XYZ file of C-alpha atoms in Angstrom:
533
model
C 113.936 31.952 110.140
C 110.906 34.152 110.459
C 111.125 37.118 112.646
C 108.056 38.422 114.407
C 106.923 41.904 113.512
C 105.997 42.451 117.117
C 109.599 42.025 118.190
C 110.561 44.969 115.961
C 107.857 47.373 117.109
C 108.794 50.965 117.840
C 107.657 53.383 120.514
C 106.386 56.655 119.033
C 104.294 59.519 120.340
C 100.543 58.969 120.138
C 100.003 61.789 117.623
C 102.511 60.261 115.215
C 101.157 56.750 115.763
C 97.579 57.768 114.978
C 98.821 59.467 111.829
C 100.609 56.290 110.792
C 97.510 54.149 111.320
C 95.354 56.539 109.299
C 97.841 56.625 106.419
C 98.335 52.838 106.444
C 94.594 52.390 105.756
C 94.716 54.753 102.788
C 94.331 53.030 99.405
C 94.983 54.300 95.920
C 92.319 56.801 94.858
C 90.912 57.192 98.371
C 91.367 60.192 100.649
C 91.104 60.385 104.412
C 90.472 63.637 106.186
C 93.056 63.909 108.933
C 92.124 65.254 112.300
C 94.012 68.123 113.853
C 97.277 66.955 115.376
C 97.684 66.925 119.085
C 100.025 69.493 120.525
C 103.121 67.777 121.917
C 103.138 70.000 124.967
C 99.610 68.869 125.989
C 100.083 65.147 125.353
C 100.056 62.989 128.452
C 103.286 61.110 129.025
C 101.468 58.009 130.293
C 99.566 57.401 126.988
C 102.245 58.641 124.601
C 103.704 55.264 123.539
C 102.099 52.624 121.293
C 103.412 49.738 119.219
C 103.923 50.394 115.502
C 105.061 47.672 113.133
C 107.837 48.004 110.581
C 105.259 47.589 107.813
C 103.286 50.602 109.044
C 106.470 52.610 109.334
C 107.473 51.628 105.779
C 104.071 52.679 104.426
C 104.351 55.940 106.324
C 107.750 56.700 104.805
C 106.746 55.670 101.260
C 103.356 57.384 101.186
C 104.551 60.532 102.887
C 104.979 62.194 99.487
C 101.398 61.319 98.443
C 99.991 64.002 100.724
C 101.655 67.243 99.688
C 101.147 70.115 102.045
C 100.762 73.660 100.782
C 103.944 75.732 100.822
C 103.085 79.361 101.547
C 106.781 80.223 101.771
C 107.528 79.380 98.135
C 106.660 82.869 96.872
C 108.674 84.324 99.723
C 111.695 82.248 98.716
C 111.366 83.469 95.140
C 111.268 87.056 96.362
C 114.404 86.427 98.433
C 116.278 85.250 95.346
C 115.023 88.207 93.306
C 116.051 90.604 96.067
C 119.545 89.096 96.141
C 119.961 89.860 92.447
C 118.877 93.475 93.039
C 121.248 94.153 95.938
C 124.311 94.994 93.746
C 122.343 97.692 91.901
C 121.233 99.502 95.071
C 124.619 98.967 96.699
C 126.521 100.435 93.761
C 124.238 103.488 93.709
C 125.150 104.098 97.332
C 128.834 103.468 96.637
C 128.902 105.736 93.573
C 127.425 108.700 95.442
C 129.607 108.055 98.488
C 132.779 107.865 96.417
C 131.754 111.079 94.675
C 131.437 112.784 98.062
C 134.858 111.477 99.125
C 136.545 112.665 95.915
C 134.784 116.025 96.196
C 136.070 116.467 99.752
C 139.557 115.442 98.639
C 139.584 118.019 95.831
C 138.144 120.697 98.116
C 141.266 120.689 100.275
C 143.473 121.104 97.178
C 141.383 123.725 95.378
C 138.667 125.657 97.191
C 140.332 125.820 100.612
C 143.506 127.537 99.285
C 141.407 129.710 96.957
C 139.166 130.857 99.779
C 142.190 131.511 101.983
C 143.742 133.729 99.304
C 140.471 135.630 98.814
C 140.111 136.240 102.559
C 143.707 137.416 102.835
C 143.176 139.865 99.966
C 140.029 141.177 101.665
C 141.861 141.617 104.969
C 144.744 143.416 103.260
C 142.347 145.722 101.425
C 140.513 146.469 104.673
C 143.761 147.521 106.317
C 144.638 149.753 103.393
C 141.244 151.460 103.438
C 141.194 151.647 107.238
C 138.022 149.581 107.649
C 138.153 147.236 110.603
C 136.654 143.865 109.879
C 136.800 140.696 111.912
C 138.091 137.737 109.892
C 135.563 134.922 109.678
C 136.054 131.684 111.559
C 136.348 129.819 108.272
C 139.609 131.686 107.581
C 141.149 130.302 110.768
C 139.793 126.836 109.985
C 141.206 126.810 106.473
C 144.551 128.187 107.617
C 144.721 125.555 110.350
C 143.966 122.832 107.815
C 146.700 123.885 105.400
C 149.273 124.461 108.152
C 148.560 121.054 109.691
C 148.820 119.237 106.360
C 151.979 121.140 105.402
C 153.557 120.458 108.782
C 152.802 116.744 108.525
C 154.305 116.566 105.017
C 157.431 118.391 106.219
C 157.767 116.158 109.288
C 157.331 112.975 107.295
C 159.599 113.812 104.357
C 162.273 116.109 105.802
C 162.547 115.286 109.505
C 161.843 111.554 109.292
C 163.405 111.271 105.847
C 160.833 109.088 104.107
C 162.424 107.115 101.259
C 159.814 105.363 99.116
C 162.354 103.453 97.018
C 164.140 102.027 100.034
C 160.844 101.087 101.670
C 159.755 99.364 98.449
C 162.840 97.160 98.274
C 162.717 96.384 102.013
C 159.140 95.166 101.717
C 159.889 93.292 98.516
C 162.658 91.317 100.242
C 160.363 90.014 102.980
C 158.628 86.654 102.944
C 155.170 86.416 101.426
C 153.512 85.140 104.577
C 155.042 87.992 106.585
C 153.687 90.484 104.102
C 150.264 88.823 104.285
C 150.215 89.272 108.071
C 151.400 92.841 107.603
C 148.328 93.628 105.493
C 146.059 92.682 108.397
C 148.090 94.665 110.932
C 148.108 97.771 108.748
C 144.353 97.523 108.186
C 143.644 97.413 111.924
C 146.081 100.264 112.577
C 144.378 102.358 109.897
C 140.964 101.901 111.529
C 142.254 102.736 115.009
C 144.071 105.840 113.806
C 141.048 106.945 111.759
C 138.888 106.830 114.875
C 141.496 108.817 116.804
C 141.803 111.323 113.982
C 138.176 112.368 114.255
C 138.691 113.361 117.893
C 141.871 115.238 116.979
C 139.959 117.154 114.291
C 137.273 118.131 116.804
C 139.920 119.519 119.146
C 141.726 121.252 116.296
C 138.660 123.231 115.210
C 137.318 123.904 118.697
C 136.661 127.604 119.325
C 137.106 127.496 123.107
C 140.807 126.631 123.047
C 143.319 129.115 124.409
C 146.344 130.114 122.346
C 148.698 127.781 124.210
C 146.233 124.937 123.930
C 145.786 125.587 120.210
C 149.538 125.309 119.678
C 149.709 122.045 121.625
C 146.714 120.603 119.781
C 148.112 121.690 116.401
C 151.486 120.089 117.177
C 149.747 116.894 118.282
C 147.654 116.909 115.110
C 150.791 117.257 112.962
C 152.448 114.307 114.718
C 149.281 112.237 114.404
C 148.879 113.036 110.692
C 152.510 112.163 110.009
C 152.179 108.806 111.791
C 148.861 107.935 110.143
C 150.197 108.966 106.749
C 153.235 106.746 107.318
C 150.902 103.788 107.916
C 149.044 104.593 104.693
C 152.326 104.959 102.793
C 153.498 101.579 104.071
C 150.152 100.071 103.099
C 150.338 101.603 99.621
C 153.898 100.437 99.046
C 152.953 96.927 100.215
C 150.104 96.916 97.717
C 152.504 98.166 95.056
C 154.876 95.284 95.814
C 152.014 92.813 95.492
C 150.804 94.374 92.239
C 154.298 94.520 90.723
C 155.244 91.051 91.902
C 156.775 88.767 89.296
C 154.982 85.847 90.951
C 151.261 85.221 91.331
C 151.693 83.868 94.881
C 151.762 87.287 96.562
C 148.754 88.522 94.606
C 146.856 85.373 95.597
C 147.572 86.017 99.280
C 146.306 89.578 98.882
C 143.061 88.454 97.251
C 142.506 85.763 99.888
C 142.667 88.488 102.537
C 139.672 90.164 100.902
C 137.631 86.975 100.708
C 138.279 86.393 104.417
C 135.777 89.209 105.055
C 132.925 86.893 104.109
C 133.587 84.582 107.034
C 133.601 87.390 109.556
C 130.483 89.236 108.448
C 128.034 87.045 106.527
C 126.846 84.657 109.245
C 125.914 87.344 111.766
C 122.740 89.005 112.966
C 122.419 92.555 111.616
C 120.053 95.395 112.273
C 119.791 98.277 109.845
C 122.179 100.380 111.915
C 124.810 97.655 111.789
C 124.322 97.147 108.059
C 124.699 100.898 107.551
C 128.051 100.802 109.318
C 129.140 97.833 107.190
C 128.226 99.782 104.042
C 130.177 102.809 105.300
C 133.175 100.595 106.089
C 133.089 99.151 102.561
C 132.858 102.688 101.183
C 135.972 103.666 103.163
C 137.819 100.618 101.856
C 136.938 101.465 98.267
C 138.064 105.066 98.716
C 141.372 104.034 100.283
C 141.914 101.280 97.735
C 141.086 103.583 94.833
C 143.466 106.238 96.152
C 146.266 103.688 96.581
C 145.747 102.271 93.099
C 145.751 105.802 91.648
C 149.049 106.572 93.387
C 150.576 103.284 92.199
C 149.369 103.804 88.630
C 150.619 107.396 88.479
C 154.027 106.452 89.883
C 154.382 103.537 87.457
C 153.329 105.693 84.530
C 155.663 108.572 85.406
C 158.611 106.295 86.103
C 158.134 104.325 82.890
C 157.827 107.564 80.930
C 161.040 108.939 82.407
C 162.958 105.713 81.687
C 161.987 105.581 78.014
C 159.988 103.178 75.904
C 162.858 100.668 75.589
C 162.480 99.662 79.245
C 158.694 99.227 79.283
C 158.525 95.584 78.323
C 161.308 94.548 80.699
C 159.622 96.208 83.690
C 156.102 94.828 83.187
C 155.660 91.994 85.732
C 154.951 88.499 84.455
C 152.079 88.194 86.937
C 149.993 90.502 84.717
C 148.257 88.930 81.773
C 150.029 89.155 78.444
C 147.034 90.997 77.017
C 147.820 93.906 79.335
C 151.565 93.995 78.634
C 151.578 97.511 77.283
C 151.931 100.971 78.756
C 148.261 101.751 79.375
C 147.165 98.286 80.455
C 150.287 97.362 82.369
C 151.001 100.567 84.238
C 147.458 101.764 84.915
C 144.795 99.088 84.431
C 146.883 96.058 85.407
C 147.140 96.592 89.197
C 143.483 97.652 89.467
C 141.858 94.698 87.732
C 142.570 92.022 90.320
C 142.526 94.106 93.503
C 139.618 96.485 92.956
C 137.576 93.957 90.987
C 137.831 91.357 93.732
C 136.844 93.986 96.314
C 133.642 94.723 94.394
C 132.776 91.024 94.033
C 133.368 90.404 97.744
C 131.138 93.365 98.638
C 128.366 92.040 96.400
C 128.484 88.566 97.922
C 128.687 89.914 101.454
C 125.733 92.272 101.182
C 123.617 89.796 99.200
C 123.844 87.172 101.914
C 123.573 89.640 104.792
C 120.271 90.926 103.399
C 119.102 87.369 102.695
C 119.843 86.002 106.155
C 118.497 89.073 107.960
C 115.330 89.406 105.818
C 116.116 92.888 104.526
C 114.966 94.215 101.198
C 117.557 95.907 98.956
C 115.635 99.193 99.218
C 117.304 99.655 102.610
C 120.359 100.961 100.744
C 118.146 103.716 99.359
C 117.603 104.893 102.930
C 121.376 104.850 103.471
C 121.781 106.913 100.316
C 119.205 109.398 101.602
C 121.161 109.892 104.826
C 124.460 110.776 103.150
C 122.585 112.887 100.581
C 121.035 114.924 103.392
C 124.502 115.277 104.936
C 125.878 116.640 101.689
C 123.037 119.157 101.369
C 123.557 120.331 104.948
C 127.321 120.645 104.360
C 126.699 123.160 101.576
C 125.184 125.532 104.146
C 122.752 128.398 103.714
C 123.707 131.641 102.055
C 126.900 132.710 100.335
C 129.249 132.635 103.324
C 129.032 129.064 104.481
C 132.017 127.322 106.018
C 133.896 125.043 103.634
C 135.023 122.889 106.548
C 131.417 121.778 106.957
C 132.277 118.851 104.684
C 133.735 117.285 107.833
C 130.132 116.460 108.754
C 129.737 113.779 106.114
C 133.436 112.875 106.196
C 132.964 112.122 109.889
C 129.965 109.927 109.140
C 131.725 108.002 106.393
C 134.949 107.833 108.393
C 137.524 108.378 105.653
C 140.993 109.526 106.806
C 140.858 112.609 104.593
C 143.848 114.602 105.841
C 146.038 111.525 106.302
C 145.277 110.363 102.762
C 146.205 113.813 101.427
C 149.529 113.739 103.294
C 150.141 110.212 101.980
C 149.453 111.154 98.366
C 151.617 114.280 98.577
C 154.495 112.396 100.187
C 154.479 109.678 97.535
C 153.943 111.780 94.416
C 155.838 115.024 95.037
C 159.057 113.584 93.665
C 157.377 112.511 90.420
C 154.944 115.422 90.058
C 157.745 117.946 89.819
C 158.578 116.511 86.397
C 155.003 117.288 85.309
C 154.433 120.617 87.049
C 157.967 121.890 86.342
C 158.626 120.804 82.759
C 161.271 123.486 82.072
C 164.507 123.315 84.061
C 166.385 126.412 85.056
C 165.908 129.711 86.887
C 165.484 132.027 83.920
C 162.420 134.191 83.458
C 161.247 131.988 80.610
C 161.472 128.826 82.726
C 159.712 130.389 85.713
C 156.942 131.767 83.490
C 156.397 128.434 81.724
C 156.284 126.500 84.984
C 153.903 129.033 86.544
C 151.547 128.757 83.575
C 151.530 124.959 83.837
C 150.813 125.058 87.581
C 148.031 127.629 87.077
C 146.400 125.575 84.319
C 146.515 122.416 86.439
C 145.016 124.286 89.399
C 142.215 125.772 87.280
C 141.472 122.346 85.814
C 141.177 120.861 89.322
C 138.912 123.734 90.409
C 136.688 123.159 87.378
C 136.491 119.414 88.067
C 135.662 120.114 91.717
C 132.879 122.563 90.833
C 131.316 120.266 88.220
C 131.463 117.290 90.582
C 129.973 119.331 93.422
C 127.134 120.550 91.198
C 126.319 117.020 90.021
C 126.363 115.696 93.592
C 124.181 118.556 94.848
C 121.534 118.015 92.172
C 121.581 114.269 92.774
C 121.306 114.733 96.549
C 118.350 117.115 96.242
C 116.599 114.727 93.856
C 117.190 111.751 96.172
C 115.919 113.549 99.270
C 112.847 114.996 97.521
C 111.584 111.713 96.152
C 112.333 109.706 99.263
C 109.436 107.533 100.329
C 109.007 105.556 103.503
C 109.191 101.943 102.417
C 109.027 98.617 104.117
C 112.611 97.403 104.038
C 111.980 94.481 106.389
C 111.307 91.225 104.565
C 108.683 89.067 106.337
C 110.198 86.078 108.052
C 112.706 85.160 110.715
C 116.146 86.799 110.456
C 118.427 83.771 110.360
C 122.184 84.049 109.776
C 122.724 80.333 110.460
C 122.547 77.392 108.106
C 119.948 75.569 110.244
C 116.483 76.870 111.115
C 114.074 76.627 114.051
C 110.342 76.737 113.487
C 108.874 79.706 115.393
C 105.903 77.570 116.491
C 108.287 75.068 118.097
C 110.409 77.548 120.028
C 108.437 76.898 123.206
C 109.794 73.347 123.281
C 113.247 74.777 124.020
C 112.011 76.204 127.331
C 110.558 74.650 130.474
C 106.763 74.807 130.987
C 107.218 77.254 133.869
C 109.706 79.404 131.947
C 108.410 82.359 129.904
C 109.234 82.226 126.212
C 111.042 85.399 125.068
C 109.971 87.032 121.800
C 111.659 85.726 118.667
C 113.617 87.669 116.083
C 110.614 88.121 113.829
C 108.498 89.446 116.681
C 111.285 91.813 117.699
C 111.576 93.072 114.136
C 107.836 93.714 113.986
C 107.927 95.625 117.244
C 110.707 97.906 116.039
C 109.856 101.289 114.655
C 110.207 100.986 110.917
C 111.312 104.586 110.628
C 114.523 103.889 112.511
C 116.630 107.004 112.854
C 119.848 106.424 110.886
C 121.055 110.003 111.331
C 122.854 109.071 114.556
C 124.873 106.286 112.912
C 128.532 107.213 112.453
C 131.417 105.194 111.049
C 133.317 104.914 114.348
C 130.393 105.161 116.771
C 129.063 102.078 118.536
C 125.601 101.948 116.941
C 125.293 98.146 116.891
C 127.112 95.169 118.375
C 130.487 96.134 116.902
C 132.289 98.709 114.772
C 133.130 97.558 111.279
């Protein structure tokens, strides 16, 4: 039952057929110099088919590995892997400085803004006593507006609305897990939308051209906005507290899966440096908000456990926390932060590693991002001795953190517990008032000292970063490719008709771009790329 080889012949292009015939005549130890292959686009369709036997095809497949071709991309692949391992280091440097700026801005509102307001009021009072007419600086009005707006939002949220954290906690705890999981996504979107709106409200609030009536209307609108945004943050914090204090691991698993869902939405996308900068700023905002929420949860747990006594500690520690952490320090403070904040860091590492890999970006690009926010911090310090403390809104606007809303949220959630710390002595006697005043003064001075030390460290670091900045090549040679499959750049013309012009590829576009791209115009909630992260 012999079968003719001719009956099983295949039709292949002439270039491939000639290659098969040359390789089929190759013997062991011999070497044939191959001629340059014919371009498929120039091959005539009338002579492009010949008969090739199965034996020739088998020899072609078997002996294909005997003719290794040089791989110039091997060193490039090694550099890609090395760059992926270096991304977390550069990313964490950016995150550390950015978080320092956020904390410094947060402490400024609590310490230096009230202190400067008191100093300016004393100067104005002394000028009236001495009869010297002086015009109060604009910073005095800005600082007074800031404190009045924050105080009005706290009053509206706690007194008028009647915010009850305990009732909210038990209402959220009684809901289904899947409903709470959906609620996390809704609250996250609402936070981003309100943060974008808050920047416009801040611009109107500090505008100098407003009339008195318009200032009152804008201030009232800002108070309502801050109260609503703070309520969203409070609800988000309490939801996270329910997940952290859950006696079942199911709710914590749903929370962690929400973080890993970020990889699907961001990794397999085309990014320019402006878009990657916005992604880094968005991750910085998430870490700030998450760190603030965890701090509030830890402080509330610690204060409540302390007030209830040591006999109730073990009964209140959730079973979802590891037994190794079932103590006061580990359970009340470290326990909620391990899973949530640790998973956020791991997700950020994976996300940025693969974004830089697919888009052919070197990890030094994060050094340029660090230079931008360092220059913002230097400019916010101002020139001379009478700079405006509200200039920190410059870099807060770039990063996009909801500064005032987060302050209202933290005050609303911790005022009930902080009074046991700041007012240790009960009563209205002179001794009690004096003791409580001393405690409040010491706490305030400690916060001022921490703020000044942190500001000095950040200023020295920012000056050092800006001074030694060098223009580097942050574009990795190659085709930016966020997909799992690849297309050879030399074969792209086959995707177009002969009469159709071939547009430039991604690599050619990247080479044409100015490598000193201006990142100063990139803001957190400004459309600098295809989308806002």
